The first five atom37 places (N, CA, C, CB, O) and aatype in JSON, in Angstrom:
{
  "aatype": [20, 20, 20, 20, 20, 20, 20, 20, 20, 20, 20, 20, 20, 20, 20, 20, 20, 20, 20, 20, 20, 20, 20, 20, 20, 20, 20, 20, 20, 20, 20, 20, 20, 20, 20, 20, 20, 20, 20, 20, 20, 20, 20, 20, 20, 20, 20, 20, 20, 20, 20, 20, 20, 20, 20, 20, 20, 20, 20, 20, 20, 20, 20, 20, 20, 20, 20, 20, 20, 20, 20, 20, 20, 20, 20, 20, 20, 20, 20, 20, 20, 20, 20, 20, 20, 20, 20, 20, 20, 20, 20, 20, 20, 20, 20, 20, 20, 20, 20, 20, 20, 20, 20, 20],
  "atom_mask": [
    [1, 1, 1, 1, 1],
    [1, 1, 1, 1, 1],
    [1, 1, 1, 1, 1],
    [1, 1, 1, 1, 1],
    [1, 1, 1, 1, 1],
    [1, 1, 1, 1, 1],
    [1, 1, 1, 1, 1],
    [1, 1, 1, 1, 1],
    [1, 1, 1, 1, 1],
    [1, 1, 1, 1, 1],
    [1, 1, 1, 1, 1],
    [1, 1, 1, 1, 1],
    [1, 1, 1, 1, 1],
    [1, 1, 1, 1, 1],
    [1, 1, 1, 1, 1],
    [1, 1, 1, 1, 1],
    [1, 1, 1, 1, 1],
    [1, 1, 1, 1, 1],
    [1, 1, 1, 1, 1],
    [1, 1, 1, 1, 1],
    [1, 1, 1, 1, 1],
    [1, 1, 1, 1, 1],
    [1, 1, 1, 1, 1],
    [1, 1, 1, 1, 1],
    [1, 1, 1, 1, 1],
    [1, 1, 1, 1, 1],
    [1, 1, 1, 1, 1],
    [1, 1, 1, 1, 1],
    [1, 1, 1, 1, 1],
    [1, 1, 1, 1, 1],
    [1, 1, 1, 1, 1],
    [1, 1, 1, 1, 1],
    [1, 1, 1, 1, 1],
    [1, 1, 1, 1, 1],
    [1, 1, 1, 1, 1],
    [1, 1, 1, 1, 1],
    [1, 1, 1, 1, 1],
    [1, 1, 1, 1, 1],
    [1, 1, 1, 1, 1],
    [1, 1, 1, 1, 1],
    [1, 1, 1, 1, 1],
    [1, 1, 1, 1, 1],
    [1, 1, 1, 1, 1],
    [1, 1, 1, 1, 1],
    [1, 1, 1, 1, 1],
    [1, 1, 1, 1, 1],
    [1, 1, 1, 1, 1],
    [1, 1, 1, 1, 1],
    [1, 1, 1, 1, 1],
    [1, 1, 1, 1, 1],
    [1, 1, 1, 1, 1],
    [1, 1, 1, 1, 1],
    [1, 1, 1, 1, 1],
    [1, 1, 1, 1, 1],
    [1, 1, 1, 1, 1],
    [1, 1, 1, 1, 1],
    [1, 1, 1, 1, 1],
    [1, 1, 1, 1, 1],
    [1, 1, 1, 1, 1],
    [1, 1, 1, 1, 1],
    [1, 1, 1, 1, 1],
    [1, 1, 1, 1, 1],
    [1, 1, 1, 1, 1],
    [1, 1, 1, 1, 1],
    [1, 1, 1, 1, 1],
    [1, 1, 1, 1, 1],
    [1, 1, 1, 1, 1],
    [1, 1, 1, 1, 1],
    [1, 1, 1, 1, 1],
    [1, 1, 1, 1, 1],
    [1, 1, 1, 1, 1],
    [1, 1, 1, 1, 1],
    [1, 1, 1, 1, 1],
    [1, 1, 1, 1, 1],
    [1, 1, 1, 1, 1],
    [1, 1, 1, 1, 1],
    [1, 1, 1, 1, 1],
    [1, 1, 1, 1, 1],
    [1, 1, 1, 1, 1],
    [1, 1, 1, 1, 1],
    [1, 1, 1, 1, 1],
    [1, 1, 1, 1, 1],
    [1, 1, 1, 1, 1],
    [1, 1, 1, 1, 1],
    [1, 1, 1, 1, 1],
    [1, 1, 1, 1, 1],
    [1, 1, 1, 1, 1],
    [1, 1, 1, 1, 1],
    [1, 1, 1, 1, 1],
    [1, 1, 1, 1, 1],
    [1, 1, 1, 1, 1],
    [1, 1, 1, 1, 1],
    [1, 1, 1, 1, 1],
    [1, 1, 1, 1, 1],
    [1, 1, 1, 1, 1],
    [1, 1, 1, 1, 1],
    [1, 1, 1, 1, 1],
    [1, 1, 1, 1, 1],
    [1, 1, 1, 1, 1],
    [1, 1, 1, 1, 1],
    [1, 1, 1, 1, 1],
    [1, 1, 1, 1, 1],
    [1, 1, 1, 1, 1],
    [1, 1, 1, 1, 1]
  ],
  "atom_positions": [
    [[11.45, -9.98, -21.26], [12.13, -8.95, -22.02], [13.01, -8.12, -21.1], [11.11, -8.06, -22.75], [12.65, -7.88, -19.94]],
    [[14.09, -7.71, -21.55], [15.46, -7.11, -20.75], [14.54, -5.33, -20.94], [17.62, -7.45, -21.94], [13.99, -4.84, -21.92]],
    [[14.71, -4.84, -19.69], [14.43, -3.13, -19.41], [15.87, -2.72, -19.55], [13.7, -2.6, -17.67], [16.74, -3.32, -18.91]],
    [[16.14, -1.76, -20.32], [17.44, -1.01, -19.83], [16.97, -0.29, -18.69], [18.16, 0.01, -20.91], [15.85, -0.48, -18.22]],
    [[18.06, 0.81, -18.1], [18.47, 0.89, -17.24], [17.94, 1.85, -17.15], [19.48, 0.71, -17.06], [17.71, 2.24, -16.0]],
    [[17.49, 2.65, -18.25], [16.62, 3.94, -18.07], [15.05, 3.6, -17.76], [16.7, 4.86, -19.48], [14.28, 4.43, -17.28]],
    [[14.71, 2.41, -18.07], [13.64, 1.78, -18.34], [12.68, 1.38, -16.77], [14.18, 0.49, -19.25], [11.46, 1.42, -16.64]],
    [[13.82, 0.98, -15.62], [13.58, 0.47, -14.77], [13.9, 1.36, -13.47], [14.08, -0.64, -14.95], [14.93, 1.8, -12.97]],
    [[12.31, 1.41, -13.13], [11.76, 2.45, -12.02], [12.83, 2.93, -11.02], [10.56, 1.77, -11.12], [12.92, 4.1, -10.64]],
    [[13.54, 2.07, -10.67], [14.64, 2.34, -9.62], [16.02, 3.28, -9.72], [15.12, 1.07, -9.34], [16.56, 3.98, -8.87]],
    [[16.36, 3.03, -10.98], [17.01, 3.73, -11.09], [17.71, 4.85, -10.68], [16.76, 3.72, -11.52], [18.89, 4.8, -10.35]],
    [[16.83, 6.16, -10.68], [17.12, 7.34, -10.21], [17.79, 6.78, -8.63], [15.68, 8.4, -10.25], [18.95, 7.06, -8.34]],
    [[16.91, 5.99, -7.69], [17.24, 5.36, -6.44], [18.41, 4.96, -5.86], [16.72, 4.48, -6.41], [18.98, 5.36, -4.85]],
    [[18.68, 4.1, -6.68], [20.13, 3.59, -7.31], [21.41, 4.55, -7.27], [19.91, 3.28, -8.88], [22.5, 4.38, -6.71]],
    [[20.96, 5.56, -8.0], [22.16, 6.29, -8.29], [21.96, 7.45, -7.36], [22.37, 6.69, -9.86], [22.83, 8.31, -7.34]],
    [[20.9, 7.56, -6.58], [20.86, 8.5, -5.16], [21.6, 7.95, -4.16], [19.44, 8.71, -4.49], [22.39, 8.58, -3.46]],
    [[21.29, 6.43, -4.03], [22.08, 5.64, -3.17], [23.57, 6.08, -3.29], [21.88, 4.14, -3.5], [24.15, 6.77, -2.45]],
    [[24.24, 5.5, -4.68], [25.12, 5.57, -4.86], [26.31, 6.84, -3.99], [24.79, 5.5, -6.04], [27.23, 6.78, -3.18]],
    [[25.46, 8.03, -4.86], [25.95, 9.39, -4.32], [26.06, 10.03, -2.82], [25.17, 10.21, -4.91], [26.77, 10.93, -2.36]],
    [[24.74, 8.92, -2.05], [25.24, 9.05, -0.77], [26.23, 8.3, -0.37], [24.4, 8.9, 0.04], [27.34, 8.79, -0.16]],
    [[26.0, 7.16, -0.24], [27.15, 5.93, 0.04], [28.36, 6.54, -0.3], [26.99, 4.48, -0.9], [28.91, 7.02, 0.69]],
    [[28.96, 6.69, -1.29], [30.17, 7.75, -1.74], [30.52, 8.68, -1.06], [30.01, 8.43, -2.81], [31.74, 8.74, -0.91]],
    [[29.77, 9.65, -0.44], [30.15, 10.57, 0.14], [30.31, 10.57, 1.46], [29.56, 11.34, -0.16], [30.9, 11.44, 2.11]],
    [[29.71, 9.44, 1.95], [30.32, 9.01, 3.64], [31.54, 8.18, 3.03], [29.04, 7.79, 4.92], [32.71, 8.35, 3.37]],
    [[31.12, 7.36, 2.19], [32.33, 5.79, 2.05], [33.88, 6.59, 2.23], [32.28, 4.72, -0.11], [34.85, 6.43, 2.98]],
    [[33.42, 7.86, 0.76], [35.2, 8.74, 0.65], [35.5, 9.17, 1.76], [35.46, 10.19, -0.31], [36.64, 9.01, 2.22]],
    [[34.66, 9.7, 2.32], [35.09, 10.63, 3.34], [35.72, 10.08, 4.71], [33.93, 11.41, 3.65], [36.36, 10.87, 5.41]],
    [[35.5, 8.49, 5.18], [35.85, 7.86, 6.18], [36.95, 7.33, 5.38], [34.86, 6.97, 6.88], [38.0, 7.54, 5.99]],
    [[37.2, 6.63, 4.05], [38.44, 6.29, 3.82], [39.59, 7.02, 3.73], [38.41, 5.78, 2.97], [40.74, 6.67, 3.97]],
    [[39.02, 8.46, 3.23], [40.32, 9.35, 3.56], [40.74, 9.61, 4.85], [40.22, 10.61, 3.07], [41.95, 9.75, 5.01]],
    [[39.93, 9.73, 5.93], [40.59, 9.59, 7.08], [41.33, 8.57, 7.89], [39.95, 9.89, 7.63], [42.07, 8.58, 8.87]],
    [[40.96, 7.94, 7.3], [41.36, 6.46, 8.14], [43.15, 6.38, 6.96], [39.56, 4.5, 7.73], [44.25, 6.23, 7.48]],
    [[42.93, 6.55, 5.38], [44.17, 6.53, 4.93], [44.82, 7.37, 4.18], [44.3, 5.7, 4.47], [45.82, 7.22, 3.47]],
    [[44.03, 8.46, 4.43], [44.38, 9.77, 3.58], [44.33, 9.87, 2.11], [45.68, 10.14, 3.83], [43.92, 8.93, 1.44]],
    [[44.81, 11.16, 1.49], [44.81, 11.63, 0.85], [45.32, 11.3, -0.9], [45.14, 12.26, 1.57], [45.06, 11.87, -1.96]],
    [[46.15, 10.11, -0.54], [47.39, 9.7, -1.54], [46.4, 8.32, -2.01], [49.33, 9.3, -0.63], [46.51, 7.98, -3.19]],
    [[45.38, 7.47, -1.08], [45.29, 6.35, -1.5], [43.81, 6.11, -2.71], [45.31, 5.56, -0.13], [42.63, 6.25, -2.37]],
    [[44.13, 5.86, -3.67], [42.81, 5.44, -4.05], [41.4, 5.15, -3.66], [42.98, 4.75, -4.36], [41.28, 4.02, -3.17]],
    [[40.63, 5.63, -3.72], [39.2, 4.96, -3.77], [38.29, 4.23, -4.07], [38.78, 5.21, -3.89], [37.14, 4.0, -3.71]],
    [[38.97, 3.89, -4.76], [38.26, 2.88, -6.08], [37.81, 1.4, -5.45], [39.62, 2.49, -7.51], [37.08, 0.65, -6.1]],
    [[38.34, 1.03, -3.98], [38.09, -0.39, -3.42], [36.92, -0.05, -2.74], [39.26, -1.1, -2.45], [36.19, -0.99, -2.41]],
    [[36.34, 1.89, -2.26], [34.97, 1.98, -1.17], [34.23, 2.37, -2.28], [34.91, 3.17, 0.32], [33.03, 2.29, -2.04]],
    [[34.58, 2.93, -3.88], [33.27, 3.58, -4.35], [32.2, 2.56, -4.55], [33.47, 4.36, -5.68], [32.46, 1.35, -4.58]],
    [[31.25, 2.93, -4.66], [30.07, 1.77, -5.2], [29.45, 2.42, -6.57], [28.59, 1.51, -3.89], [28.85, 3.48, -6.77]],
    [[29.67, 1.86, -7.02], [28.96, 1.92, -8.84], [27.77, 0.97, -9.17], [30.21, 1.35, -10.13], [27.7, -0.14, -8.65]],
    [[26.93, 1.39, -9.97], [25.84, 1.05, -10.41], [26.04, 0.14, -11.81], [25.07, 2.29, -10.52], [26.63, 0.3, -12.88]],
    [[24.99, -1.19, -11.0], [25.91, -2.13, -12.64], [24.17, -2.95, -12.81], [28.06, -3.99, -12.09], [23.55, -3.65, -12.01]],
    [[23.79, -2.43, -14.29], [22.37, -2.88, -14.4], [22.13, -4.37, -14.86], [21.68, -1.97, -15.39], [22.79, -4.47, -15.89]],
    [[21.59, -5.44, -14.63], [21.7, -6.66, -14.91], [20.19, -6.96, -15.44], [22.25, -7.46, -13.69], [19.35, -6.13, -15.12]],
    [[19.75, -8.12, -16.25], [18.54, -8.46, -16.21], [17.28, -7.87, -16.36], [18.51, -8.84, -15.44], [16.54, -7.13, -17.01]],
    [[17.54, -8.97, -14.95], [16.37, -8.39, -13.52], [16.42, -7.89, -12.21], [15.66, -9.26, -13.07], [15.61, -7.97, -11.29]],
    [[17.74, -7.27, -12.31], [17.84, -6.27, -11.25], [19.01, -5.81, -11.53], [17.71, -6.69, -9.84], [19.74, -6.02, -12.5]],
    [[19.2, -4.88, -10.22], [20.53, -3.8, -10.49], [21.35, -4.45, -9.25], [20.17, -1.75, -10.29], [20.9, -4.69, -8.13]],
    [[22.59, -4.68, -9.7], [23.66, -4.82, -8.61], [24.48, -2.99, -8.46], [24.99, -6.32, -9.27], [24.81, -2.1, -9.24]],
    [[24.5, -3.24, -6.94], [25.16, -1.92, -6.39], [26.63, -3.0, -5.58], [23.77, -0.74, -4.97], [26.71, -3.75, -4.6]],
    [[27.65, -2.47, -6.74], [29.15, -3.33, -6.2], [29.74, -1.88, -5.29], [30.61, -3.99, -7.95], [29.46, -0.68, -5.32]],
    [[30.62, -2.69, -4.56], [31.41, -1.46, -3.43], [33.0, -2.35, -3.75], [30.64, -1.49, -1.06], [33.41, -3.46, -3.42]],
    [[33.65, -1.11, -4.61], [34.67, -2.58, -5.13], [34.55, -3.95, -4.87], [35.96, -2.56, -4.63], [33.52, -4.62, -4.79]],
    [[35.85, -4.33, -4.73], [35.66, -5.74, -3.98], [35.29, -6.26, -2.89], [36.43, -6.23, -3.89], [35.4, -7.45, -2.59]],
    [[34.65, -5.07, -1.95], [34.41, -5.63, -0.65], [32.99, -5.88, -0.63], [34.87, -4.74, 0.51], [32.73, -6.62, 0.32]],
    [[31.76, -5.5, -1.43], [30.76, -5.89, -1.03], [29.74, -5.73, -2.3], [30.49, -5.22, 0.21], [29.91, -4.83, -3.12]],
    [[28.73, -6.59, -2.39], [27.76, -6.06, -3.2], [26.28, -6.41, -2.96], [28.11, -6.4, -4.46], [25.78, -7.51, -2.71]],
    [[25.63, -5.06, -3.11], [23.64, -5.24, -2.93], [23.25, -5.79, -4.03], [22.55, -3.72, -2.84], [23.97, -6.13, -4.97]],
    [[22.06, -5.88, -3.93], [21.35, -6.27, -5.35], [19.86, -5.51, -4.76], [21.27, -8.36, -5.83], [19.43, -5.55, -3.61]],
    [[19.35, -4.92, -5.77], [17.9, -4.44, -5.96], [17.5, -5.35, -6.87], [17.66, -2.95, -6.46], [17.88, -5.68, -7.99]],
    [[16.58, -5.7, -6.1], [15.21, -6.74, -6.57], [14.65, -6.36, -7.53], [14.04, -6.91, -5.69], [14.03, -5.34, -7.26]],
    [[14.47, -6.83, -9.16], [13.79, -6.14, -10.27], [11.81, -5.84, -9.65], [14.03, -7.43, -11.92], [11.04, -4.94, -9.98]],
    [[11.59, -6.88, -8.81], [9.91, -7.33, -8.93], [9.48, -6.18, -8.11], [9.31, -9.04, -8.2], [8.6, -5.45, -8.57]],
    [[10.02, -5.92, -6.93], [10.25, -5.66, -5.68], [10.79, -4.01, -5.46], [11.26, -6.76, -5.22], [10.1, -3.0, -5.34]],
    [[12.0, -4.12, -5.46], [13.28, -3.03, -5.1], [13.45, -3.32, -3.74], [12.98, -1.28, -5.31], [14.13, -2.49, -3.13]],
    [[13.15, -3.98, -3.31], [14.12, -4.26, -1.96], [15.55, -4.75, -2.2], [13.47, -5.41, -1.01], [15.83, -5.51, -3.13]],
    [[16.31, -4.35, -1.44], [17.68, -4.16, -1.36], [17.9, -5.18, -0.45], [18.18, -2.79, -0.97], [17.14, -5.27, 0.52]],
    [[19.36, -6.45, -0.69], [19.93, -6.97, -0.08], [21.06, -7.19, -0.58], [19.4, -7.71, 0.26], [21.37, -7.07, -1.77]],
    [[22.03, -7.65, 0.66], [23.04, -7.97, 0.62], [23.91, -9.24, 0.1], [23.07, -7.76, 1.47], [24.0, -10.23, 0.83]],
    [[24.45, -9.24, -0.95], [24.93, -10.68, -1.67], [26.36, -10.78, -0.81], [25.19, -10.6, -3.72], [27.4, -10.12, -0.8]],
    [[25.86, -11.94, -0.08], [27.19, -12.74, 1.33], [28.38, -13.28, -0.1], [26.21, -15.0, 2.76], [28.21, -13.35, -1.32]],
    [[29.55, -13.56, 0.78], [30.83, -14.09, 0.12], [30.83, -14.77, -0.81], [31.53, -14.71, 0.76], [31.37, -14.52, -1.88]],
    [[30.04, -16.01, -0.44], [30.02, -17.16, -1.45], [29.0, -16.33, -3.04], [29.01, -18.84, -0.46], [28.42, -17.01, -3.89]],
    [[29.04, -14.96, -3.05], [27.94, -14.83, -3.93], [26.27, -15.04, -4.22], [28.34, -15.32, -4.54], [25.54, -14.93, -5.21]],
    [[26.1, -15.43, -2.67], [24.61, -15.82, -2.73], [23.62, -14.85, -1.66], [24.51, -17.53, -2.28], [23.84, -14.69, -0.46]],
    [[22.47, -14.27, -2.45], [21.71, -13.35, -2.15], [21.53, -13.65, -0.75], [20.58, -13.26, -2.96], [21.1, -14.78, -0.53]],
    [[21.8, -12.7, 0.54], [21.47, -12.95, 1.76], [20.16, -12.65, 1.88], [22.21, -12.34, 2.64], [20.04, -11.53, 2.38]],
    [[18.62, -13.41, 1.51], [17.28, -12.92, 1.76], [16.99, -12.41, 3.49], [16.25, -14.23, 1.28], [15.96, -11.91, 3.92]],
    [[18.11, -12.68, 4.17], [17.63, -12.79, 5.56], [18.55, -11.11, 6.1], [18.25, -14.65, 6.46], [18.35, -10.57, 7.19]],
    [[19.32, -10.68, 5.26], [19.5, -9.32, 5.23], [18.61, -8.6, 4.45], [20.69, -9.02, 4.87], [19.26, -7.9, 3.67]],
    [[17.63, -8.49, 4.34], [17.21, -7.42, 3.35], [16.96, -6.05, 4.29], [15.73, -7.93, 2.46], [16.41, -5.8, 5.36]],
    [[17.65, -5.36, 3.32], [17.8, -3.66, 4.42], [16.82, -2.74, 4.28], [19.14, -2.58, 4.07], [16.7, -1.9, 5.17]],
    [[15.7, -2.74, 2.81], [14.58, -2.45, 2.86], [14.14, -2.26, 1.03], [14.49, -1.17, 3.93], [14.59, -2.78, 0.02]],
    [[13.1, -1.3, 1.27], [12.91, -1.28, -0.6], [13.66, 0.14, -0.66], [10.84, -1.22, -1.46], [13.56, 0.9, 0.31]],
    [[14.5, 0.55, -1.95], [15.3, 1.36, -2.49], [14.69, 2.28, -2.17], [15.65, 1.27, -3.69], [15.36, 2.81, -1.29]],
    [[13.5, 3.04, -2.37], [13.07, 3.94, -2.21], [13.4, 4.72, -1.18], [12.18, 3.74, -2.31], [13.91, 5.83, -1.36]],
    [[13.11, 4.17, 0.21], [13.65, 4.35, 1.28], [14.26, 3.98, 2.31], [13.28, 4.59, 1.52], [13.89, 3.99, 3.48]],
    [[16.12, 3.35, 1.41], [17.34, 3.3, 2.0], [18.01, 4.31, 1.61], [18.01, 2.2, 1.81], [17.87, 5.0, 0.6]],
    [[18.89, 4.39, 2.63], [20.06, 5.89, 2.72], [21.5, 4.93, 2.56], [20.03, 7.07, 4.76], [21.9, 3.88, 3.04]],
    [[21.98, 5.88, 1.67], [23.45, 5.24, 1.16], [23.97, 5.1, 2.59], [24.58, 6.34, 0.02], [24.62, 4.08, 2.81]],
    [[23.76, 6.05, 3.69], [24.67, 5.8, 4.5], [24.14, 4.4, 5.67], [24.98, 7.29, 5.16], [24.89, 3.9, 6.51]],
    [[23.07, 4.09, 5.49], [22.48, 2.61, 5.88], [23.57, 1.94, 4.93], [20.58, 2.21, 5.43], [24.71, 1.78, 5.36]],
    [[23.3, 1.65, 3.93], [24.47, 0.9, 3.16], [25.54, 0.64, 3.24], [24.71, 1.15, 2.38], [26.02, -0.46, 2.95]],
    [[26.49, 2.19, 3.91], [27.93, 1.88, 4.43], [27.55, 0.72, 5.54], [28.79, 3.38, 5.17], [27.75, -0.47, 5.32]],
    [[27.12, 1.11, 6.46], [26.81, 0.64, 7.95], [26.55, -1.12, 8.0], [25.25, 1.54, 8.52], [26.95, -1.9, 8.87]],
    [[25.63, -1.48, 6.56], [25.48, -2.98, 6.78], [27.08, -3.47, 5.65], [23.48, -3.68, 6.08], [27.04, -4.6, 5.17]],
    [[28.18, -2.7, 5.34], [29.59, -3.59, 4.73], [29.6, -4.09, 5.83], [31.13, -2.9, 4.18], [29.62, -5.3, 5.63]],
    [[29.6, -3.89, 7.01], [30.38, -4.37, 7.73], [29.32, -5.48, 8.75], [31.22, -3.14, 8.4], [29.75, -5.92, 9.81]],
    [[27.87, -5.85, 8.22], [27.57, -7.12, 8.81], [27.44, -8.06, 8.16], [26.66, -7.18, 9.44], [27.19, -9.14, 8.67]]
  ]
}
C-alpha cells in the first residue's frame, strides 16, 4: 500500500534537509554567479515516490531515502542507486553533508 507523504516518518527530515542544503547550495551559487542567475539548477526539492522519497538538486544530482530504512544515497548518472555511497540514515544527515557529496 502507497503512504503519502504525510504518512511517512521521514518526512519532516526530508524537508529539514532540504532547507539546509538550500541555504548553503543558494548561497555558494550566488557567489560564484551572482545575483541575476537563477537557482533553480542548485535548489533541491522534495519529490515523494512509492517507497521512498527522492531529494532531486535540479539536474545535477539526486538522493533517494530508503522507504524500509531512511538511509540516504546517492543515485550515480546512469540513474542507478549508488548502495556503496550511502551518506547515512536521514535522521542524522545535514543538508550541508549533501552539498559536499554533489560533487563525489
Amino acid at each position: 500500500m502507497r503512504q503519502t507523504m504525510e504518512e511517512q516518518p521521514w518526512t519532516a527530515d526530508c524537508h529539514r534537509l532540504m532547507a539546509e542544503f538550500n541555504e548553503v547550495a543558494v548561497m555558494a551559487f550566488r557567489q560564484e554567479f551572482g545575483q541575476d542567475e537563477s537557482t533553480s539548477v542548485m535548489e533541491m526539492t522534495v519529490h515523494p515516490m512509492e517507497e521512498h522519497i527522492q531529494l532531486n538538486v535540479g539536474p545535477r544530482a539526486t538522493f533517494l531515502v530508503d522507504g524500509e530504512t531512511g538511509l540516504v544515497f546517492k543515485i550515480g548518472s546512469g540513474g542507478r542507486v549508488r548502495y556503496e555511497k550511502c551518506i547515512g540514515q536521514v535522521s542524522g544527515v545535514t543538508g550541508r553533508e549533501l552539498y559536499r557529496w554533489l560533487w563525489w
